[in-house]
Amino acid sequence: HAVLKPFLLRRLKSEVEKSLLPKKEIKVYVGLSKMQREWYTKILLKDINIVNGQGIVEKMRLMHILMHLKKCTNHPYLFDGAEPGPPYTTDMHLIENSGKMCLLDKLLHRLKEQGSRVLIFAQLTRMLDILEDYCDFRKFKYCRLDGNTPHEDRSNMIADYNAAGSDKFIFMISTRAGGLGINLATANSVIIYDSDWNPQVDLQAMDRAHRIGQKKQVRVFRFVTENTVDEKIVERAEVKLRLDKMVIQQGRLADPNSVKLNKDEMLNMIRFGAKHIIQSKDSEITD
């Protein structure tokens, strides 16, 4: 860092553009729906020996459980066989069976009334499929971009969304679709549907709207499912950001092993809130 400092020009947005208002991040905690509680319990009980720390605890197995629990907190329909059908219908059940979707539905109607334009970030492309069905159901006009979107379509959608008087209300993007060239400063509300393990990815996502050229204050709504692995992922991401601020930003190098997940940490994440969810799996969504 000391050697490179004279050769690097590091500029912050706040130094370059004085009129750009700082972004405002709001964490919104939400409960699980009845269906989510059932699936969350099912996943925990399937590997109850591992959760209790009995037998051989493999790191890959723990990661697998963590990913399933994370999917469950987003929407139970991400699992095959969870969606009622056939026949498969796009109806209120799409919203009611997920705590985050209930919250999203209320929030989007409020933002539309306020004249806001919204970016929604989700990690899984299958989650974007569910959000597309939701937008069609609610008659919201939207654009969708993920890692499989051809470059030409990507440029056209960004231009379409940013056009003066555009009727597109929502722009949904997979968090890791790559931020290069995605300037969506015409949007002023960002919804992080599910947080990434790497906080830098979420920061890059927010900066699609919070950039030079933005006229309004950017509000970021981060959805967190309480008493689940979701809460622990956000906690861990915040620890990483603090480390980044204290160590890297001040010119000291971080120990790469200090940010890696070990088996005990994974186990604690999986166990977090498990008792609470299993005991209350018959109750409805908690407000």
mmCIF file of N, CA and C in Angstrom, residues 156-202:
data_model
loop_
_atom_site.group_PDB
_atom_site.id
_atom_site.type_symbol
_atom_site.label_atom_id
_atom_site.label_comp_id
_atom_site.label_asym_id
_atom_site.label_seq_id
_atom_site.Cartn_x
_atom_site.Cartn_y
_atom_site.Cartn_z
ATOM 1 N N ASN A 156 -30.284 -2.154 -24.521
ATOM 2 C CA ASN A 156 -31.611 -1.646 -24.893
ATOM 3 C C ASN A 156 -32.504 -1.454 -23.677
ATOM 4 N N MET A 157 -32.437 -2.420 -22.746
ATOM 5 C CA MET A 157 -33.274 -2.325 -21.543
ATOM 6 C C MET A 157 -32.872 -1.143 -20.667
ATOM 7 N N ILE A 158 -31.555 -0.945 -20.513
ATOM 8 C CA ILE A 158 -31.068 0.181 -19.699
ATOM 9 C C ILE A 158 -31.513 1.502 -20.321
ATOM 10 N N ALA A 159 -31.383 1.602 -21.648
ATOM 11 C CA ALA A 159 -31.801 2.830 -22.358
ATOM 12 C C ALA A 159 -33.304 3.038 -22.229
ATOM 13 N N ASP A 160 -34.061 1.938 -22.333
ATOM 14 C CA ASP A 160 -35.523 1.981 -22.235
ATOM 15 C C ASP A 160 -35.955 2.457 -20.847
ATOM 16 N N TYR A 161 -35.283 1.936 -19.810
ATOM 17 C CA TYR A 161 -35.631 2.284 -18.431
ATOM 18 C C TYR A 161 -35.270 3.743 -18.122
ATOM 19 N N ASN A 162 -34.118 4.186 -18.651
ATOM 20 C CA ASN A 162 -33.637 5.549 -18.360
ATOM 21 C C ASN A 162 -34.263 6.625 -19.251
ATOM 22 N N ALA A 163 -35.015 6.211 -20.276
ATOM 23 C CA ALA A 163 -35.605 7.181 -21.211
ATOM 24 C C ALA A 163 -36.546 8.138 -20.483
ATOM 25 N N ALA A 164 -36.593 9.395 -20.958
ATOM 26 C CA ALA A 164 -37.478 10.396 -20.341
ATOM 27 C C ALA A 164 -38.931 9.934 -20.472
ATOM 28 N N GLY A 165 -39.646 9.965 -19.360
ATOM 29 C CA GLY A 165 -41.065 9.572 -19.372
ATOM 30 C C GLY A 165 -41.287 8.074 -19.498
ATOM 31 N N SER A 166 -40.272 7.251 -19.198
ATOM 32 C CA SER A 166 -40.401 5.791 -19.310
ATOM 33 C C SER A 166 -41.489 5.281 -18.354
ATOM 34 N N ASP A 167 -42.281 4.318 -18.836
ATOM 35 C CA ASP A 167 -43.355 3.770 -18.001
ATOM 36 C C ASP A 167 -42.897 2.536 -17.217
ATOM 37 N N LYS A 168 -41.617 2.185 -17.328
ATOM 38 C CA LYS A 168 -41.081 1.024 -16.593
ATOM 39 C C LYS A 168 -40.893 1.411 -15.126
ATOM 40 N N PHE A 169 -41.569 0.674 -14.233
ATOM 41 C CA PHE A 169 -41.549 0.994 -12.805
ATOM 42 C C PHE A 169 -40.424 0.250 -12.075
ATOM 43 N N ILE A 170 -40.168 -1.016 -12.501
ATOM 44 C CA ILE A 170 -39.208 -1.875 -11.802
ATOM 45 C C ILE A 170 -38.115 -2.346 -12.747
ATOM 46 N N PHE A 171 -36.875 -2.392 -12.221
ATOM 47 C CA PHE A 171 -35.771 -3.014 -12.970
ATOM 48 C C PHE A 171 -35.203 -4.074 -12.044
ATOM 49 N N MET A 172 -35.389 -5.339 -12.410
ATOM 50 C CA MET A 172 -34.885 -6.416 -11.539
ATOM 51 C C MET A 172 -33.596 -7.012 -12.119
ATOM 52 N N ILE A 173 -32.629 -7.187 -11.240
ATOM 53 C CA ILE A 173 -31.299 -7.634 -11.659
ATOM 54 C C ILE A 173 -30.808 -8.720 -10.709
ATOM 55 N N SER A 174 -30.134 -9.742 -11.248
ATOM 56 C CA SER A 174 -29.473 -10.705 -10.356
ATOM 57 C C SER A 174 -28.204 -10.024 -9.844
ATOM 58 N N THR A 175 -27.952 -10.166 -8.547
ATOM 59 C CA THR A 175 -26.883 -9.399 -7.878
ATOM 60 C C THR A 175 -25.529 -9.553 -8.552
ATOM 61 N N ARG A 176 -25.259 -10.733 -9.105
ATOM 62 C CA ARG A 176 -23.940 -10.984 -9.699
ATOM 63 C C ARG A 176 -23.954 -10.911 -11.219
ATOM 64 N N ALA A 177 -24.915 -10.168 -11.775
ATOM 65 C CA ALA A 177 -24.999 -10.052 -13.237
ATOM 66 C C ALA A 177 -23.884 -9.176 -13.794
ATOM 67 N N GLY A 178 -23.128 -8.557 -12.916
ATOM 68 C CA GLY A 178 -22.021 -7.697 -13.367
ATOM 69 C C GLY A 178 -22.483 -6.259 -13.449
ATOM 70 N N GLY A 179 -21.771 -5.382 -12.775
ATOM 71 C CA GLY A 179 -22.211 -3.995 -12.696
ATOM 72 C C GLY A 179 -21.683 -3.096 -13.794
ATOM 73 N N LEU A 180 -20.797 -3.617 -14.641
ATOM 74 C CA LEU A 180 -20.161 -2.754 -15.643
ATOM 75 C C LEU A 180 -21.175 -2.138 -16.590
ATOM 76 N N GLY A 181 -21.152 -0.829 -16.660
ATOM 77 C CA GLY A 181 -22.000 -0.131 -17.627
ATOM 78 C C GLY A 181 -23.462 -0.047 -17.250
ATOM 79 N N ILE A 182 -23.833 -0.537 -16.057
ATOM 80 C CA ILE A 182 -25.242 -0.443 -15.662
ATOM 81 C C ILE A 182 -25.458 0.845 -14.876
ATOM 82 N N ASN A 183 -25.893 1.868 -15.584
ATOM 83 C CA ASN A 183 -26.172 3.156 -14.950
ATOM 84 C C ASN A 183 -27.690 3.327 -14.899
ATOM 85 N N LEU A 184 -28.252 3.236 -13.694
ATOM 86 C CA LEU A 184 -29.702 3.357 -13.543
ATOM 87 C C LEU A 184 -30.036 4.473 -12.556
ATOM 88 N N ALA A 185 -29.432 5.623 -12.808
ATOM 89 C CA ALA A 185 -29.588 6.765 -11.891
ATOM 90 C C ALA A 185 -30.986 7.371 -11.945
ATOM 91 N N THR A 186 -31.853 6.900 -12.871
ATOM 92 C CA THR A 186 -33.234 7.416 -12.896
ATOM 93 C C THR A 186 -34.079 6.747 -11.813
ATOM 94 N N ALA A 187 -33.578 5.648 -11.223
ATOM 95 C CA ALA A 187 -34.273 4.995 -10.103
ATOM 96 C C ALA A 187 -33.778 5.601 -8.796
ATOM 97 N N ASN A 188 -34.674 5.684 -7.810
ATOM 98 C CA ASN A 188 -34.249 6.277 -6.533
ATOM 99 C C ASN A 188 -34.542 5.380 -5.330
ATOM 100 N N SER A 189 -35.044 4.166 -5.597
ATOM 101 C CA SER A 189 -35.261 3.197 -4.510
ATOM 102 C C SER A 189 -34.629 1.871 -4.905
ATOM 103 N N VAL A 190 -33.865 1.292 -3.986
ATOM 104 C CA VAL A 190 -33.203 0.009 -4.243
ATOM 105 C C VAL A 190 -33.687 -0.985 -3.201
ATOM 106 N N ILE A 191 -34.121 -2.166 -3.665
ATOM 107 C CA ILE A 191 -34.539 -3.219 -2.733
ATOM 108 C C ILE A 191 -33.548 -4.376 -2.857
ATOM 109 N N ILE A 192 -32.840 -4.664 -1.761
ATOM 110 C CA ILE A 192 -31.944 -5.829 -1.731
ATOM 111 C C ILE A 192 -32.795 -6.973 -1.172
ATOM 112 N N TYR A 193 -33.299 -7.817 -2.059
ATOM 113 C CA TYR A 193 -34.237 -8.880 -1.646
ATOM 114 C C TYR A 193 -33.542 -9.898 -0.744
ATOM 115 N N ASP A 194 -32.308 -10.265 -1.099
ATOM 116 C CA ASP A 194 -31.517 -11.139 -0.227
ATOM 117 C C ASP A 194 -30.059 -10.712 -0.282
ATOM 118 N N SER A 195 -29.444 -10.646 0.886
ATOM 119 C CA SER A 195 -28.077 -10.138 0.991
ATOM 120 C C SER A 195 -27.060 -11.170 0.534
ATOM 121 N N ASP A 196 -25.993 -10.673 -0.085
ATOM 122 C CA ASP A 196 -24.909 -11.540 -0.558
ATOM 123 C C ASP A 196 -23.927 -11.800 0.582
ATOM 124 N N TRP A 197 -23.212 -12.937 0.512
ATOM 125 C CA TRP A 197 -22.159 -13.225 1.497
ATOM 126 C C TRP A 197 -21.082 -12.151 1.448
ATOM 127 N N ASN A 198 -20.844 -11.636 0.232
ATOM 128 C CA ASN A 198 -19.821 -10.607 0.057
ATOM 129 C C ASN A 198 -20.484 -9.230 0.045
ATOM 130 N N PRO A 199 -20.260 -8.410 1.070
ATOM 131 C CA PRO A 199 -20.942 -7.105 1.145
ATOM 132 C C PRO A 199 -20.591 -6.175 -0.008
ATOM 133 N N GLN A 200 -19.413 -6.381 -0.623
ATOM 134 C CA GLN A 200 -19.011 -5.506 -1.734
ATOM 135 C C GLN A 200 -19.966 -5.650 -2.926
ATOM 136 N N VAL A 201 -20.513 -6.866 -3.105
ATOM 137 C CA VAL A 201 -21.451 -7.114 -4.201
ATOM 138 C C VAL A 201 -22.723 -6.290 -3.997
ATOM 139 N N ASP A 202 -23.205 -6.248 -2.745
ATOM 140 C CA ASP A 202 -24.407 -5.457 -2.439
ATOM 141 C C ASP A 202 -24.141 -3.963 -2.582
#
